[in-house]
Coordinates of C-alpha atoms and ligand atoms in Angstrom, one line a residue:
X6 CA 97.1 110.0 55.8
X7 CA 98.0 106.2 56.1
X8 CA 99.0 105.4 59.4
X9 CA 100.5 101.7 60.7
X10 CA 100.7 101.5 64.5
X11 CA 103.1 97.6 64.7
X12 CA 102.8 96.0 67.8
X13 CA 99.5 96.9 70.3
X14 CA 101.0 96.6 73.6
X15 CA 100.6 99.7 76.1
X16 CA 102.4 101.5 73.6
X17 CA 100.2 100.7 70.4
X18 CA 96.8 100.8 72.5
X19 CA 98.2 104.3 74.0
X20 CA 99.3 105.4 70.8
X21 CA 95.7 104.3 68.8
X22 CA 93.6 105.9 72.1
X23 CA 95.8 109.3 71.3
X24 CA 94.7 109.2 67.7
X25 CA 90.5 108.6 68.2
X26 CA 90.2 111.6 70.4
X27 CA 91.3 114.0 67.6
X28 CA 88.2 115.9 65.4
X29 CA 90.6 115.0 62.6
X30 CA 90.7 111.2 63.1
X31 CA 88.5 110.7 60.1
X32 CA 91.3 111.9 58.0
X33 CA 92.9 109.3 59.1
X34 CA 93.5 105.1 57.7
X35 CA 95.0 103.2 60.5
X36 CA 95.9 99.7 60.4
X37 CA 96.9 97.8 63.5
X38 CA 99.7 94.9 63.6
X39 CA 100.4 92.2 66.1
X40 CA 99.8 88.2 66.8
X41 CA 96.4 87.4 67.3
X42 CA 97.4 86.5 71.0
X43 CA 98.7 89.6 72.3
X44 CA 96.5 92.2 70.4
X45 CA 95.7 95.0 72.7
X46 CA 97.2 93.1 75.8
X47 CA 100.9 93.0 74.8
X48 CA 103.5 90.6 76.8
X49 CA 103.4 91.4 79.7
X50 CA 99.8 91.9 80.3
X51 CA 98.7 89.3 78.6
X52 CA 96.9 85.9 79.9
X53 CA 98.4 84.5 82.7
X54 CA 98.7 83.4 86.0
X55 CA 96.5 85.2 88.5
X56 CA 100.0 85.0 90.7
X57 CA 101.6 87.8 88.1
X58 CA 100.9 91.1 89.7
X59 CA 101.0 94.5 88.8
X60 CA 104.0 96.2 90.3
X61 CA 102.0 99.4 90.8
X62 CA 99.2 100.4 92.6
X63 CA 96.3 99.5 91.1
X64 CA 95.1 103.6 91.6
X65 CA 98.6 104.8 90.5
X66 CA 98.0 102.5 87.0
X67 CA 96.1 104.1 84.1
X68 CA 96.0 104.4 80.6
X69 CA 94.6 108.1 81.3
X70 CA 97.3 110.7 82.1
X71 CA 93.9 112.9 83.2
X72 CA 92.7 110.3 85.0
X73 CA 94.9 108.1 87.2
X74 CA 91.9 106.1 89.0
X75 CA 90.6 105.1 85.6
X76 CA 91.7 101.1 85.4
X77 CA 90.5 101.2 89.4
X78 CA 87.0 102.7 87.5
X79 CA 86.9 99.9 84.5
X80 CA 87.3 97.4 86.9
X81 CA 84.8 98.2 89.1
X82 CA 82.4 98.8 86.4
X83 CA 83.2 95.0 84.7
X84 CA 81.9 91.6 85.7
X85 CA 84.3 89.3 84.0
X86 CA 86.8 89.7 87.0
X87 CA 86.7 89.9 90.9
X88 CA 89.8 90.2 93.3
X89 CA 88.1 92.5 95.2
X90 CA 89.8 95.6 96.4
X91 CA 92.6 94.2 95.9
X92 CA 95.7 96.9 95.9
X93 CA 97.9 94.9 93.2
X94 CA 95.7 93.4 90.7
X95 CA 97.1 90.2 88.5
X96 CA 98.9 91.6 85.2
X97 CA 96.2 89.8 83.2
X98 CA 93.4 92.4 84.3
X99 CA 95.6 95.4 83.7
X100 CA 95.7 93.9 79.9
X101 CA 92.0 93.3 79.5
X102 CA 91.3 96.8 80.5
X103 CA 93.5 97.9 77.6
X104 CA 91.8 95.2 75.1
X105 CA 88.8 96.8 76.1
X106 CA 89.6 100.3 74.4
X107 CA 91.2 98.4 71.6
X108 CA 87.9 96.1 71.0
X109 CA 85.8 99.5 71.3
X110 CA 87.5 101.3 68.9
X111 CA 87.7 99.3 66.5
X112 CA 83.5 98.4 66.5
X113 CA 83.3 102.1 66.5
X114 CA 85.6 103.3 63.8
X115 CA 85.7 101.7 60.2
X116 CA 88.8 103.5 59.8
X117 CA 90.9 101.2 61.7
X118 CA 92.0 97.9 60.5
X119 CA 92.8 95.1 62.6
X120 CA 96.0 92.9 61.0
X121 CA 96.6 90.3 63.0
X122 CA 100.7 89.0 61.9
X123 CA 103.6 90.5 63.2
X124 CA 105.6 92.5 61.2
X125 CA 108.8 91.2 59.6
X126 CA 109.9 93.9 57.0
X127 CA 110.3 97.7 57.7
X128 CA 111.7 99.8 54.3
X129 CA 112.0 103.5 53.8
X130 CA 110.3 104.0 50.1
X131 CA 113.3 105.7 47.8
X132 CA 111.8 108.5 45.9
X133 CA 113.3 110.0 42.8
X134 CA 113.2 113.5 43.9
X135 CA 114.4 114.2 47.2
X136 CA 111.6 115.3 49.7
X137 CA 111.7 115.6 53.3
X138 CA 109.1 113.4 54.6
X139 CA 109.8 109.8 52.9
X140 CA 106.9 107.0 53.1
X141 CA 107.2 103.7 55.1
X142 CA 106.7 100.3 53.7
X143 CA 105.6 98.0 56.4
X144 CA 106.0 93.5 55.4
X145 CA 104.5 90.8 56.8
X146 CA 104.7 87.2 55.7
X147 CA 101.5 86.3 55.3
X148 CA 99.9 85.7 52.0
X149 CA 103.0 85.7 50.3
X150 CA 104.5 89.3 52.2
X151 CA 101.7 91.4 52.1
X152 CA 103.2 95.0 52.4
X153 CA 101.6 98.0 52.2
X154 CA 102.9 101.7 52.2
X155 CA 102.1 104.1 55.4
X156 CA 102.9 108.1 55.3
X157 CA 103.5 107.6 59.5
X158 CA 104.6 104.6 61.2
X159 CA 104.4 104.0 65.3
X160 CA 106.8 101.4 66.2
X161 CA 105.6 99.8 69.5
X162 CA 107.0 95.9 69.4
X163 CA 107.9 95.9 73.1
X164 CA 110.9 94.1 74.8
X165 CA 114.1 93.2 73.4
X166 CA 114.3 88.9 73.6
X167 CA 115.7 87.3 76.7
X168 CA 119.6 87.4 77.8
X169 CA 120.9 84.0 77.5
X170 CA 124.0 85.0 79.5
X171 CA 125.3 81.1 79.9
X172 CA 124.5 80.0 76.5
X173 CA 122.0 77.7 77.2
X174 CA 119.1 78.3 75.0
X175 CA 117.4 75.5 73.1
X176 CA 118.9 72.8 75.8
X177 CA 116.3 70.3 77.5
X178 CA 114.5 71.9 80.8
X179 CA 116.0 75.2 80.3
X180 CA 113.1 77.4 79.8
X181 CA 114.1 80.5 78.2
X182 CA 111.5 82.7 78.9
X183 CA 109.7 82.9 82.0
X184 CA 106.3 83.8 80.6
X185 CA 103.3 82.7 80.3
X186 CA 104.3 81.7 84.1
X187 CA 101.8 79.4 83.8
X188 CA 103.0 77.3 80.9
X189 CA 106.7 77.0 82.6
X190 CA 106.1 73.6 84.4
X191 CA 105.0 72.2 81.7
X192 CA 107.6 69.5 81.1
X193 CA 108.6 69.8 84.8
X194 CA 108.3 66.5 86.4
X195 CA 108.1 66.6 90.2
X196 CA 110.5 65.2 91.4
X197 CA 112.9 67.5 89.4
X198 CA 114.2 70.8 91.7
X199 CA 114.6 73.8 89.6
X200 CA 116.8 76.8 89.8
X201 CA 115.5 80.3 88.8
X202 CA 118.2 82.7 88.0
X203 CA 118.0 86.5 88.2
X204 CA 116.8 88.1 91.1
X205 CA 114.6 90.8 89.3
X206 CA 110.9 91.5 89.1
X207 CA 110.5 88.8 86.9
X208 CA 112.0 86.5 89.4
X209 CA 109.7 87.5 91.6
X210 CA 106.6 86.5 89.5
X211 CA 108.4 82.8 88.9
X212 CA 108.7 82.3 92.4
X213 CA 104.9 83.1 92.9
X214 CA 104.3 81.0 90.3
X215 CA 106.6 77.9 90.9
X216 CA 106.3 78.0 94.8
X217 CA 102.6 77.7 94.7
X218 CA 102.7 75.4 91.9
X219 CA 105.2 72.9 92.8
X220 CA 106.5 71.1 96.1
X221 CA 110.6 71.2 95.6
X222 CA 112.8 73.5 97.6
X223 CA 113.1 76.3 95.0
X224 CA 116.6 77.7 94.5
X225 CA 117.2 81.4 93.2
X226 CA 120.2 82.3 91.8
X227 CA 122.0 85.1 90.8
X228 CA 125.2 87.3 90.5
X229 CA 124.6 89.6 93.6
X230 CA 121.4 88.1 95.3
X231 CA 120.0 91.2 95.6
X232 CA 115.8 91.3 95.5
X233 CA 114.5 95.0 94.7
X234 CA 113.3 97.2 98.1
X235 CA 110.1 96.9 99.1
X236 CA 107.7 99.1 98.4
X237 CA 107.1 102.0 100.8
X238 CA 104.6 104.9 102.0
X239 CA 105.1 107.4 98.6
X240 CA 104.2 110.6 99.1
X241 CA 104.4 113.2 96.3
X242 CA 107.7 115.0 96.2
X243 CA 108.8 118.3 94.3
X244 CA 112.0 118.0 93.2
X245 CA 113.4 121.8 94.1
X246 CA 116.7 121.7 92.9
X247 CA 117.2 119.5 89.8
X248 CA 114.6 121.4 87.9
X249 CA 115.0 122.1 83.9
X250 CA 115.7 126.1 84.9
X251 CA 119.0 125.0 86.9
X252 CA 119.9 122.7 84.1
X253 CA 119.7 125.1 81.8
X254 CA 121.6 127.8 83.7
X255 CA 124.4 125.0 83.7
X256 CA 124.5 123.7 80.8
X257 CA 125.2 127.4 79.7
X258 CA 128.3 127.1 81.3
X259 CA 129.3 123.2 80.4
X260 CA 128.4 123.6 76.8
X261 CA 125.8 121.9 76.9
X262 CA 125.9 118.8 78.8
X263 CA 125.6 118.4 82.6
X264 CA 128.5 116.7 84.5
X265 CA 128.0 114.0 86.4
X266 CA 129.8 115.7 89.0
X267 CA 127.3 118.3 89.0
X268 CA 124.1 115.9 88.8
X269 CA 126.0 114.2 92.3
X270 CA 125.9 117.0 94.2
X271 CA 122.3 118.1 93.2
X272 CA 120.8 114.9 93.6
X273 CA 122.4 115.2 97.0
X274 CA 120.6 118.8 98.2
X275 CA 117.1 117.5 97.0
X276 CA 117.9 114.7 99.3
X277 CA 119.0 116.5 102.1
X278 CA 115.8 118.8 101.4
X279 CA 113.5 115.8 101.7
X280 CA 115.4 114.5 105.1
X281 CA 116.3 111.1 103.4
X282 CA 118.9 108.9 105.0
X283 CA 120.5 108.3 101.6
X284 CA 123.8 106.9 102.8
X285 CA 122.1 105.0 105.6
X286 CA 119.5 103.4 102.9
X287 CA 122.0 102.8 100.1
X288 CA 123.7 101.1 102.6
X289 CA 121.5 98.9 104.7
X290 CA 121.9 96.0 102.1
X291 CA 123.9 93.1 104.6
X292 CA 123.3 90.8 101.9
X293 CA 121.3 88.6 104.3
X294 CA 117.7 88.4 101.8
X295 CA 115.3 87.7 105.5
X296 CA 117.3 90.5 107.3
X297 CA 117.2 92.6 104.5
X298 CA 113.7 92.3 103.2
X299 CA 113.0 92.7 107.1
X300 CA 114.8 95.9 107.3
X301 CA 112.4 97.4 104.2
X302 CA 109.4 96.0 105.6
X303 CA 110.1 97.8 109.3
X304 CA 110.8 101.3 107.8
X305 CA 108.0 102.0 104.6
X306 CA 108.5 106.0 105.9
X307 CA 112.3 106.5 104.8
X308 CA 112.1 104.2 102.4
X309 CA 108.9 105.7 100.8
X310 CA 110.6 108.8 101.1
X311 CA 113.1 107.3 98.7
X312 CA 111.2 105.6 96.4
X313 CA 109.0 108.8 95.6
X314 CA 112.0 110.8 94.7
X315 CA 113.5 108.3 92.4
X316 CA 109.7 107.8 91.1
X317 CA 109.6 111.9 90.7
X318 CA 113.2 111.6 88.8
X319 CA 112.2 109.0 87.0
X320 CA 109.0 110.9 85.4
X321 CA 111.9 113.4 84.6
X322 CA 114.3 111.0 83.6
X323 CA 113.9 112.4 79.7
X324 CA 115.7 115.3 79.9
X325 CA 117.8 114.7 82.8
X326 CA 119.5 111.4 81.3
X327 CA 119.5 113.0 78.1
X328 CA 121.9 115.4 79.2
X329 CA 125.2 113.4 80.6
X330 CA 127.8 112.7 78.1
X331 CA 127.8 108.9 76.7
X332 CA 131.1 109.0 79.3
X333 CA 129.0 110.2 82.0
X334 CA 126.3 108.1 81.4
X335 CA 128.0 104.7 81.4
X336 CA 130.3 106.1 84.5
X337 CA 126.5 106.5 86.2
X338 CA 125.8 102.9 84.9
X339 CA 128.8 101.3 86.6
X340 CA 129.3 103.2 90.1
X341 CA 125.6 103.9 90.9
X342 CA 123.1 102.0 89.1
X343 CA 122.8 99.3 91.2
X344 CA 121.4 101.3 94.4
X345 CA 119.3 102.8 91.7
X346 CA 117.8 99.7 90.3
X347 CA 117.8 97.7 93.7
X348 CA 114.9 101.4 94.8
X349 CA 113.4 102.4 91.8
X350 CA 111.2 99.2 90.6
X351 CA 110.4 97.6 94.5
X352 CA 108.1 95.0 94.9
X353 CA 104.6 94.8 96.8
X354 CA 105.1 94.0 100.6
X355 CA 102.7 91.2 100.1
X356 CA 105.4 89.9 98.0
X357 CA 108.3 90.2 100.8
X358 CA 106.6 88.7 102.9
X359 CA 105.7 86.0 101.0
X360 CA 109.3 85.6 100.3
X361 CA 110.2 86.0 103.9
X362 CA 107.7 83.0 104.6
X363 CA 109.0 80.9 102.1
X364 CA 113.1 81.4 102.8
X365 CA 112.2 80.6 106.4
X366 CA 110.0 77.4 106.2
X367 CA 112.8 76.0 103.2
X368 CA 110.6 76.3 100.5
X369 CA 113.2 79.0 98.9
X370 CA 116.6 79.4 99.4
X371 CA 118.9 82.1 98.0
X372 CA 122.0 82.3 96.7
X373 CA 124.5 84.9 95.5
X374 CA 127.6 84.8 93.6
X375 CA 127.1 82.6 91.1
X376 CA 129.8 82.2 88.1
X377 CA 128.4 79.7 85.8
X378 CA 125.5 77.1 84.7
X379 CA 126.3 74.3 82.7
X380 CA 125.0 71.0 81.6
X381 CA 126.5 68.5 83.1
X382 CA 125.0 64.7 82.4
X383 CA 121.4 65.4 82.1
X384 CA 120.9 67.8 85.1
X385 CA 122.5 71.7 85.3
X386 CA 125.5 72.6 87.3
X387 CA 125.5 75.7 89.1
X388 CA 128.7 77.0 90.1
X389 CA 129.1 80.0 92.7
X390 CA 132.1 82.3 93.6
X391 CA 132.2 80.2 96.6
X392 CA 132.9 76.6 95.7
X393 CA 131.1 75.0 98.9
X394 CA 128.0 76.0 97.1
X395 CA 127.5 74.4 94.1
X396 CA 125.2 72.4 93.5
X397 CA 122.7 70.5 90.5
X398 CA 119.5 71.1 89.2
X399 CA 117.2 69.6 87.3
X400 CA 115.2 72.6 85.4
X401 CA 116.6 76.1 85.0
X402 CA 114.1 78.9 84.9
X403 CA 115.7 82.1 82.9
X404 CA 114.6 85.3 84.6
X405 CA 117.4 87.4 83.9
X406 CA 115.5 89.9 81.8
X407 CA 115.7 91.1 78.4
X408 CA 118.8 92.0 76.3
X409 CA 119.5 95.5 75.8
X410 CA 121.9 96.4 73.2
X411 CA 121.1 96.0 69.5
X412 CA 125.0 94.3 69.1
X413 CA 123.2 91.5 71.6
X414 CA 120.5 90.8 69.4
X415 CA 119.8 87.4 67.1
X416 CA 116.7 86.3 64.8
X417 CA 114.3 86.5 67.6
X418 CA 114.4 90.4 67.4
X419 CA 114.5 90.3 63.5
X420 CA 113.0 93.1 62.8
X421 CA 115.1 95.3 64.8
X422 CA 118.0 93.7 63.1
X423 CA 116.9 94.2 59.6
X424 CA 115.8 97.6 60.0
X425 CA 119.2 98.5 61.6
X426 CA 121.0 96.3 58.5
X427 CA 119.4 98.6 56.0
X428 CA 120.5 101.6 57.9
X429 CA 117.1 102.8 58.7
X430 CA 117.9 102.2 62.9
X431 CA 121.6 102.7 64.4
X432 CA 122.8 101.4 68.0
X433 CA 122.8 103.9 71.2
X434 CA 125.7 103.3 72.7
X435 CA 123.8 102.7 76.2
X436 CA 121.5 100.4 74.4
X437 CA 118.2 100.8 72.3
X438 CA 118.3 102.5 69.3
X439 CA 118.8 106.1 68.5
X440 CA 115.8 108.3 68.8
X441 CA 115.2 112.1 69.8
X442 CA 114.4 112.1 73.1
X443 CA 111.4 114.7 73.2
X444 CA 109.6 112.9 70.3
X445 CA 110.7 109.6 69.7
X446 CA 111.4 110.4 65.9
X447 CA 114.1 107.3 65.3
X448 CA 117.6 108.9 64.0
X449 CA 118.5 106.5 61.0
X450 CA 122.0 106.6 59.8
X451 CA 121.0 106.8 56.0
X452 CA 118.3 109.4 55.6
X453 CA 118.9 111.4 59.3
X454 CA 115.5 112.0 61.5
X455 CA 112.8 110.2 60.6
X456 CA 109.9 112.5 61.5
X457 CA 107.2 110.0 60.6
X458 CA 108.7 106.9 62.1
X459 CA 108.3 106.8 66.0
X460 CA 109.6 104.4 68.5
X461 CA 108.7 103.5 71.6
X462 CA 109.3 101.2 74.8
X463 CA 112.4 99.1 76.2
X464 CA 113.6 99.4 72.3
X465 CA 114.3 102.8 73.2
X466 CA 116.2 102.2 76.7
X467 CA 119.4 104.1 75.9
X468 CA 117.5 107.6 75.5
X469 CA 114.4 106.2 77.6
X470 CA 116.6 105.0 80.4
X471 CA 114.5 103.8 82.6
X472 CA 111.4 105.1 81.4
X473 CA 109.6 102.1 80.3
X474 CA 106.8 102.0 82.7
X475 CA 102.8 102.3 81.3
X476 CA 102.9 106.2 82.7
X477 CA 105.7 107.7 81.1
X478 CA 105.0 105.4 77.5
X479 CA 101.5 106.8 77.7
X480 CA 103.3 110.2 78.0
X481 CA 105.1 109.7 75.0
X482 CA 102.5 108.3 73.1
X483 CA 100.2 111.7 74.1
X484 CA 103.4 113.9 72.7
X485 CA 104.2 111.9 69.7
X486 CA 100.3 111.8 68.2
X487 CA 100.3 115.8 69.4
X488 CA 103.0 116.1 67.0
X489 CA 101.4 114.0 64.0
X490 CA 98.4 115.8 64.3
X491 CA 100.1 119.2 63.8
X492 CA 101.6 118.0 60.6
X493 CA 98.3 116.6 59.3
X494 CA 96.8 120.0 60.4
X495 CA 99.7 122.1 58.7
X496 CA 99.2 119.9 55.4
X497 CA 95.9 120.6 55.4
X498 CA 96.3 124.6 55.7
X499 CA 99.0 124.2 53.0
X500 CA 95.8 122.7 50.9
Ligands
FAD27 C1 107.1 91.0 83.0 C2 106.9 92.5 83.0 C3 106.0 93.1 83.9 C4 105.8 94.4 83.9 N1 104.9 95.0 84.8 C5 104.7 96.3 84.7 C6 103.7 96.9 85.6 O1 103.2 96.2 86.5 N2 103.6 98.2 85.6 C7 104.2 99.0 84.7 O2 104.0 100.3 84.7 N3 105.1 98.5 83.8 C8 105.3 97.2 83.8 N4 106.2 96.6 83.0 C9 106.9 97.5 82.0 C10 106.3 97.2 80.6 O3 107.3 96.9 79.8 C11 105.5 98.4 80.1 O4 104.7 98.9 81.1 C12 104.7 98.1 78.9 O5 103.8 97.0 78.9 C13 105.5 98.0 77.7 O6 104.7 98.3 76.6 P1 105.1 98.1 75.1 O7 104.0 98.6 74.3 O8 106.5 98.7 74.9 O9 105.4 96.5 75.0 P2 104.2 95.4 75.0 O10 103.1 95.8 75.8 O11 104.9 94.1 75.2 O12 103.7 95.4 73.5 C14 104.5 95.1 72.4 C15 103.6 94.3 71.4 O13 104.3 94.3 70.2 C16 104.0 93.0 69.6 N5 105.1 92.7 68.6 C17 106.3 92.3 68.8 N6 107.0 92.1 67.6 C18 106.1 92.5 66.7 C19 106.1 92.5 65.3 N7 107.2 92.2 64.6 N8 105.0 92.9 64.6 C20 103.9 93.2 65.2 N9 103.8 93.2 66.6 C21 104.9 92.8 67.3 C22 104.0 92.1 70.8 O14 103.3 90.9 70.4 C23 103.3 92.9 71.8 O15 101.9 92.8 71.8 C24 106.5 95.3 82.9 C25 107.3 94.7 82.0 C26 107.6 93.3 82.1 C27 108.5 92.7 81.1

């Protein structure tokens, strides 16, 4: 069986670790794609600043659903990096511990080969007779398109490009995307005061970055001026009421689906079995960032609380998401998302109080309610709900995170764009693509469920709704190579 794995991020590395463990690898040809540069590390681990840190606990990070202290092990074991023991690691080393199994694999086995282009070209092979399992044609330009022809395809080329959401991409000292961190002053002279905008992880890992790197007042700028929670003490947490059983039992009586209605007051009874203040913490926000990030950093036990229920729902997130109605789901997405998003991804309290530091001795200053940037006579205009604050800067740094919806997309995500043109992806209406949520076959519009063409990551964030972290794509990965496996093992009993 030819096998192409395109793109070698967590996904790919997860994916091609899933495969070697099998006693039927052998039957196996697998050829790897990706840039030379991001090969087994993928974007966001890849080689950067030391000031980009993992936003998990270095012991709650692993490759290794078995084994969740195994990048804690590797990096004990290695020499080439010491941050002692540290309890968020820089990105960088999270991505060399993946390399690792990558580089070992490939010494090992001769039946893996390493292509190192990106994919541009993605084609379903027309047969003459119709059969049910069609073969994959995967393109890249090199060498005049080299293409070759794969019986199962694992397509694992990350993140969606970055929102431009004021149209400013391509203009002088607007940097686009924030990473490499370490490449983003560049052409910053310094003298010139830059303006990050978003206030999401990523922003966080530009302020790090800029703060320490450069001597102007920082402004951050963004819509609401929200940072994420802090990180608290997480605990494990059973979740006692929204379990698959009671789903089940009502979805037999809502054909099928589960109202968000329903979901409400469940969500509500597993937190009133935990004892979390959930109106209290939903509402402690005064919109003050010092007070605020104050507030998270004074109370890690209800907040903890918190965050390991959402953490528990969100390694459940599959089949819970998956059953709301498109209606339901984008109702979720505009009444309650935000206290979801502000709780679910929080930041190291290294971080806030780094933050903290900065706000207070005027290296950083924070500003909601902004409207519009524009460029005004060599310098950027920011302009806020609130006139008094405008103001001009010299550099913009983009952190407002990656688009989501294929209608958003342009010839940086090319691929995506040409598979959808020749009907081989369709649009979620949430965002992402189409894909069956238990096994990440992609649904094409023209030949229905492609069982041998599997996607995975922030590509698939309308089914995987926030599911994108290293855990639950290694999960995926483990169920989606279970799967090819029992195909290769059923053609071979067939034999
Ligand atoms: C800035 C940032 C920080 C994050 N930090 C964490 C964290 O600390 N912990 C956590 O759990 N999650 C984190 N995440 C979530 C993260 O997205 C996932 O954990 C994971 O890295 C995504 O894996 P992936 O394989 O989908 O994408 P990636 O790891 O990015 O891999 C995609 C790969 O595909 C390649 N590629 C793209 N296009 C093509 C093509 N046409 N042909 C061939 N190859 C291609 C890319 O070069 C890249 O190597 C972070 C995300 C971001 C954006």
């Amino acid at each position: 069986m030819k096998v192409a794995i395109v793109g070698m991020g967590t996904a790919g590395v997860s994916v091609l670790r899933q495969l070697v463990k099998h006693k039927m690898f052998e039957h196996l040809q697998v050829d790897i794609y990706d840039n030379k540069k991001n090969m087994g590390q993928g974007e966001p681990f890849q080689n950067d600043s030391e000031d980009l840190l993992i936003n998990v606990p270095v012991d709650m990070l692993s490759l290794n659903l078995d084994n969740i202290k195994e990048f804690r092990e590797w990096y004990t074991s290695q020499d080439d990096f010491d941050y002692g023991d540290a309890e968020y690691l820089p990105r960088y080393v999270f991505g060399h511990y993946m390399k690792s199994y990558l580089d070992q694999y490939v010494k090992r086995y001769d039946n893996i080969h390493v292509i190192p282009h990106e994919v541009t070209q993605i084609g379903v092979v027309e047969e003459e007779k119709e059969i049910s399992v069609k073969k994959i044609i995967v393109q890249t330009d090199e060498h005049d398109s080299r293409s070759a022809v794969y019986d199962y395809v694992f397509l694992s080329t990350g993140t969606f490009s970055y929102n431009d959401p004021y149209d400013l991409k391509g203009s002088p000292k607007y940097i686009h995307e924030p990473y490499p961190a370490n490449r983003a002053l560049d052409d910053v002279s310094e003298r010139d005061k830059i303006a990050v905008i978003g206030t999401g992880l990523a922003s966080l890992d530009v302020i790090r970055y800029v703060l320490k790197h450069h001597d102007q007042t920082l402004v951050l700028a963004s819509r609401g001026g929200q940072l994420p929670s802090v990180r608290g003490e997480m605990i494990t947490v059973t979740l006692q009421y929204m379990t698959r059983e009671t789903f089940d039992e009502i979805k037999q009586n809502h054909m099928g689906t589960i109202p968000l209605s329903i979901l409400k007051a469940l969500f509500k009874k597993e937190c009133d079995a935990l004892n979390i203040p959930f109106k209290t913490l939903i509402h402690r926000r005064t919109g003050n960032v010092v007070r605020d990030l104050q507030y998270d950093l004074a109370h890690p036990e209800s907040l903890g609380l918190l965050q390991s229920f959402l953490m528990e729902l969100k390694d459940n997130m599959n089949w819970i998401w998956n059953s709301l109605t498109y209606d339901d789901q984008q109702l979720f997405l505009e009444r309650y998302y935000q206290y979801f998003k502000e709780n679910m991804n929080p930041m190291p309290r290294d971080t806030a109080q780094f933050i903290i530091d900065a706000i207070e001795s005027s290296q950083l200053e924070v500003y909601a309610g902004l409207e519009k940037v524009a460029r005004l006579n060599g310098h950027y205009q920011l302009e806020f709900e609130s006139n008094q604050q405008d103001m001009t800067v010299d550099v913009i740094i983009n952190a407002t995170g990656p688009k989501k919806k294929l209608s958003q997309l342009d010839a940086s995500d090319g691929l995506l764009l040409n598979m959808a043109n020749k009907q081989i992806v369709q649009a979620h209406p949430i965002g992402g693509i189409q894909i069956v949520p238990e096994s990440n076959e992609v649904i094409s519009p023209r030949y229905g469920t492609l069982s041998n063409l599997r996607a995975f990551g922030q590509m698939t964030n309308g089914v995987n709704f926030e599911r994108n972290g290293v855990t639950m794509i290694v999960q995926q990965a483990v169920n989606s190579v279970a799967q090819l496996y029992m195909q290769l093992t059923k053609s071979y009993d067939i034999e």
